[in-house]
Each structure stands twice: as structure tokens, then as C-alpha cells.
Amino acid sequence: MSSLAKFCKISTRLWPQNGVYTYNIAKYSMIRDYKPAQYPTTEEERAKAAEKYNLIKEDYKPIPDDGNGLGDYPELPMVSAEAKDDYYPWDFPEHKRNFNEPMHIWANMLGEDRYYHNPPLRYPMYVYWLTFIGVMGGFVGIFLVCENYKYVQPVVKKQYPSTNKTHYTFESLK
């Protein structure tokens, strides 16, 4: 009975008309303002979307409509925060962005503590390819050379005290 009473107390706290939940629902109900609109099809819609994202009409190009629902969001270059200048006077230096600068669709992935999209390479790319091909070729070469020399554990026939004698025969009880 006490567990039923505890359940009733918990369920009243989680009820949707609870003030905390109502406050949070009202507080975060304007997310639709940040949602991208439909994919622009006319020049007027493109101009309106470019103005919405603070881009000039010539620079605005929407992300191709491939069914993911990205709408009129602009296709921006993928530039990680680490690739941006540390000493530039950013409006938001912790994110390395300026006020009213359009954010990339994957901006949560491009922070300094996350994915670095275009890291500078230590060596030219052909060095990495030659290293990969050399290591894999070495392993394949070792495998092919050693293929003819199989290692097997030598096993002899089980030895009994006398030959051709059966030990421990269990005869049926019939």
C-alpha cells in the first residue's frame, strides 16, 4: 500500500499541469522561430532567405534538398573553430564567431573541443599513402612467404601399456 502512495505522489509531481513543466513549455515555445523555412523555389524566396541569414543574394546558396529537411538553411563552408584566427577580435571569442554571423548547420560539431575539419598535415599526403601501402604490403609478403611453412603441434597416437588392448570397456547392462 505504501508503494501505491509513493507512486501517487510521484505521478502528481510529474503531471503536465505542474507549474515547473508549464513554465518550461512556455519558456521554450519560440523554437519555431529558429526552424528553417521550406526550400526556396523562386527568386523572391531566395532573396528573403538570404536576408534572413544576413547574406547577400549572390552569396546565398541553400543546402540541396535531399529529403533531410534542412529547408532554406544556407550552404556555408565547413570551417572549424581551430582553423579561425586566435587573435582576431571576435564578438564571441569562446566560439570564434561574430554577432549576426550565420552558423554552419553542423556548428555544434565544429567547436574547438570537437572535430577539426581540415587539420594541417605534418607530411604530404603521398607519404601517408606510401607508408600505408608499405606496411600492408609487408604484412601480405610475410603471409605469403610463411604460407608454405605451417606450424602444427606434433601429436602421436595415444599410448597404452599394451598394444591392441581395449581398456575400460563399458558394456551395456542388458
Tab-separated table of C-alpha atoms in Angstrom:
chain	number	residue	atom	x	y	z
A	1	MET	CA	0.000	0.000	0.000
A	2	SER	CA	2.856	2.353	0.785
A	3	SER	CA	4.317	1.833	-2.689
A	4	LEU	CA	0.966	2.862	-4.183
A	5	ALA	CA	1.004	6.047	-2.103
A	6	LYS	CA	4.563	6.825	-3.234
A	7	PHE	CA	3.558	6.272	-6.853
A	8	CYS	CA	0.637	8.690	-6.481
A	9	LYS	CA	2.934	11.358	-5.004
A	10	ILE	CA	5.441	10.932	-7.832
A	11	SER	CA	2.745	10.987	-10.501
A	12	THR	CA	1.348	14.300	-9.190
A	13	ARG	CA	4.826	15.812	-9.373
A	14	LEU	CA	5.179	14.678	-12.984
A	15	TRP	CA	1.690	15.817	-14.009
A	16	PRO	CA	1.743	18.197	-17.030
A	17	GLN	CA	-0.184	20.931	-15.156
A	18	ASN	CA	2.661	21.157	-12.674
A	19	GLY	CA	3.949	24.744	-12.659
A	20	VAL	CA	7.536	23.814	-13.456
A	21	TYR	CA	6.600	21.948	-16.619
A	22	THR	CA	4.146	24.637	-17.718
A	23	TYR	CA	6.819	27.304	-17.239
A	24	ASN	CA	9.395	25.383	-19.277
A	25	ILE	CA	6.929	24.677	-22.069
A	26	ALA	CA	6.025	28.368	-22.264
A	27	LYS	CA	9.650	29.448	-21.997
A	28	TYR	CA	10.888	27.312	-24.886
A	29	SER	CA	7.910	27.559	-27.203
A	30	MET	CA	9.591	30.009	-29.616
A	31	ILE	CA	11.924	27.421	-31.141
A	32	ARG	CA	9.791	27.541	-34.280
A	33	ASP	CA	11.311	30.983	-34.955
A	34	TYR	CA	14.700	29.349	-35.461
A	35	LYS	CA	13.451	26.497	-37.595
A	36	PRO	CA	14.455	26.737	-41.281
A	37	ALA	CA	11.643	27.527	-43.695
A	38	GLN	CA	10.739	25.494	-46.775
A	39	TYR	CA	13.300	25.090	-49.531
A	40	PRO	CA	13.215	28.268	-51.667
A	41	THR	CA	11.957	27.724	-55.190
A	42	THR	CA	11.553	31.280	-56.514
A	43	GLU	CA	13.991	34.179	-56.644
A	44	GLU	CA	11.896	36.158	-54.151
A	45	GLU	CA	12.050	33.305	-51.639
A	46	ARG	CA	15.812	33.062	-52.153
A	47	ALA	CA	16.225	36.814	-51.561
A	48	LYS	CA	14.075	36.625	-48.428
A	49	ALA	CA	16.076	33.652	-47.098
A	50	ALA	CA	19.369	35.425	-47.849
A	51	GLU	CA	18.172	38.429	-45.871
A	52	LYS	CA	17.045	36.139	-43.042
A	53	TYR	CA	20.557	34.652	-42.719
A	54	ASN	CA	22.356	38.029	-43.224
A	55	LEU	CA	23.875	37.058	-46.554
A	56	ILE	CA	23.864	38.921	-49.817
A	57	LYS	CA	21.768	37.396	-52.557
A	58	GLU	CA	24.811	36.345	-54.613
A	59	ASP	CA	26.415	34.504	-51.671
A	60	TYR	CA	23.263	32.676	-50.621
A	61	LYS	CA	23.006	29.090	-51.815
A	62	PRO	CA	20.663	26.730	-49.939
A	63	ILE	CA	21.719	23.257	-48.928
A	64	PRO	CA	20.492	20.852	-51.651
A	65	ASP	CA	17.083	19.370	-50.876
A	66	ASP	CA	17.890	15.703	-50.313
A	67	GLY	CA	14.987	14.904	-48.009
A	68	ASN	CA	16.736	15.609	-44.683
A	69	GLY	CA	14.538	18.627	-44.022
A	70	LEU	CA	17.242	21.302	-43.861
A	71	GLY	CA	14.983	23.722	-45.718
A	72	ASP	CA	16.314	27.150	-46.656
A	73	TYR	CA	19.426	26.925	-44.497
A	74	PRO	CA	22.474	28.258	-46.396
A	75	GLU	CA	25.302	26.029	-47.523
A	76	LEU	CA	28.259	27.514	-45.653
A	77	PRO	CA	31.898	26.430	-45.868
A	78	MET	CA	32.935	23.872	-43.258
A	79	VAL	CA	35.470	25.835	-41.185
A	80	SER	CA	36.389	24.532	-37.735
A	81	ALA	CA	36.934	26.914	-34.836
A	82	GLU	CA	40.575	25.828	-34.642
A	83	ALA	CA	41.129	26.976	-38.218
A	84	LYS	CA	39.996	30.522	-37.365
A	85	ASP	CA	42.402	33.221	-36.189
A	86	ASP	CA	43.013	33.234	-32.421
A	87	TYR	CA	43.964	36.914	-32.310
A	88	TYR	CA	41.064	38.353	-34.279
A	89	PRO	CA	38.767	40.486	-32.060
A	90	TRP	CA	35.748	38.176	-32.181
A	91	ASP	CA	32.442	39.267	-30.669
A	92	PHE	CA	32.197	35.829	-29.070
A	93	PRO	CA	35.819	34.689	-28.642
A	94	GLU	CA	34.861	31.442	-26.913
A	95	HIS	CA	33.130	30.316	-30.123
A	96	LYS	CA	35.205	32.407	-32.554
A	97	ARG	CA	32.191	33.999	-34.178
A	98	ASN	CA	30.849	37.483	-34.693
A	99	PHE	CA	27.408	38.861	-33.975
A	100	ASN	CA	24.861	38.053	-36.708
A	101	GLU	CA	27.279	35.705	-38.446
A	102	PRO	CA	25.362	32.745	-39.889
A	103	MET	CA	26.232	29.480	-38.187
A	104	HIS	CA	27.003	26.297	-40.043
A	105	ILE	CA	24.339	23.606	-39.884
A	106	TRP	CA	26.837	21.388	-38.019
A	107	ALA	CA	28.144	24.194	-35.754
A	108	ASN	CA	27.855	22.013	-32.658
A	109	MET	CA	30.406	19.666	-34.225
A	110	LEU	CA	32.892	22.357	-35.296
A	111	GLY	CA	33.847	23.780	-31.875
A	112	GLU	CA	37.426	23.910	-30.614
A	113	ASP	CA	36.831	20.981	-28.281
A	114	ARG	CA	35.398	18.787	-31.027
A	115	TYR	CA	36.025	17.896	-34.666
A	116	TYR	CA	38.836	19.664	-36.535
A	117	HIS	CA	37.689	19.525	-40.161
A	118	ASN	CA	40.857	20.488	-42.051
A	119	PRO	CA	43.891	19.901	-39.849
A	120	PRO	CA	47.249	20.873	-41.340
A	121	LEU	CA	49.108	17.711	-42.312
A	122	ARG	CA	52.565	17.069	-40.892
A	123	TYR	CA	53.757	15.381	-44.085
A	124	PRO	CA	52.472	15.452	-47.670
A	125	MET	CA	49.632	13.042	-48.415
A	126	TYR	CA	51.770	10.789	-50.629
A	127	VAL	CA	53.944	9.948	-47.583
A	128	TYR	CA	50.887	8.637	-45.730
A	129	TRP	CA	49.817	6.561	-48.739
A	130	LEU	CA	53.298	5.107	-49.250
A	131	THR	CA	53.513	4.242	-45.544
A	132	PHE	CA	50.126	2.517	-45.640
A	133	ILE	CA	50.948	0.566	-48.809
A	134	GLY	CA	54.393	-0.374	-47.449
A	135	VAL	CA	53.053	-1.692	-44.132
A	136	MET	CA	50.183	-3.601	-45.734
A	137	GLY	CA	52.483	-4.955	-48.464
A	138	GLY	CA	54.948	-6.094	-45.790
A	139	PHE	CA	52.242	-7.998	-43.940
A	140	VAL	CA	50.963	-9.591	-47.156
A	141	GLY	CA	54.546	-10.543	-48.122
A	142	ILE	CA	55.211	-12.145	-44.734
A	143	PHE	CA	51.918	-14.024	-45.006
A	144	LEU	CA	52.706	-15.339	-48.492
A	145	VAL	CA	56.236	-16.421	-47.531
A	146	CYS	CA	55.060	-18.177	-44.386
A	147	GLU	CA	52.069	-19.802	-46.083
A	148	ASN	CA	54.207	-22.818	-47.089
A	149	TYR	CA	55.602	-23.335	-43.585
A	150	LYS	CA	52.657	-24.209	-41.407
A	151	TYR	CA	53.264	-24.591	-37.711
A	152	VAL	CA	51.495	-27.618	-36.291
A	153	GLN	CA	51.687	-29.183	-32.878
A	154	PRO	CA	53.182	-32.701	-33.310
A	155	VAL	CA	50.790	-35.306	-31.949
A	156	VAL	CA	51.429	-39.038	-31.621
A	157	LYS	CA	48.966	-41.857	-31.166
A	158	LYS	CA	47.803	-42.296	-27.594
A	159	GLN	CA	49.952	-44.862	-25.843
A	160	TYR	CA	48.572	-47.652	-23.692
A	161	PRO	CA	50.503	-50.153	-21.545
A	162	SER	CA	49.904	-52.899	-24.084
A	163	THR	CA	49.080	-52.653	-27.739
A	164	ASN	CA	45.748	-53.657	-29.239
A	165	LYS	CA	44.127	-53.963	-25.849
A	166	THR	CA	40.956	-52.070	-25.028
A	167	HIS	CA	40.855	-50.512	-21.594
A	168	TYR	CA	37.760	-49.531	-19.703
A	169	THR	CA	35.105	-51.046	-21.874
A	170	PHE	CA	31.694	-50.253	-20.608
A	171	GLU	CA	29.361	-53.000	-21.565
A	172	SER	CA	25.652	-52.412	-21.738
A	173	LEU	CA	23.545	-53.553	-18.821
A	174	LYS	CA	21.265	-55.692	-20.982
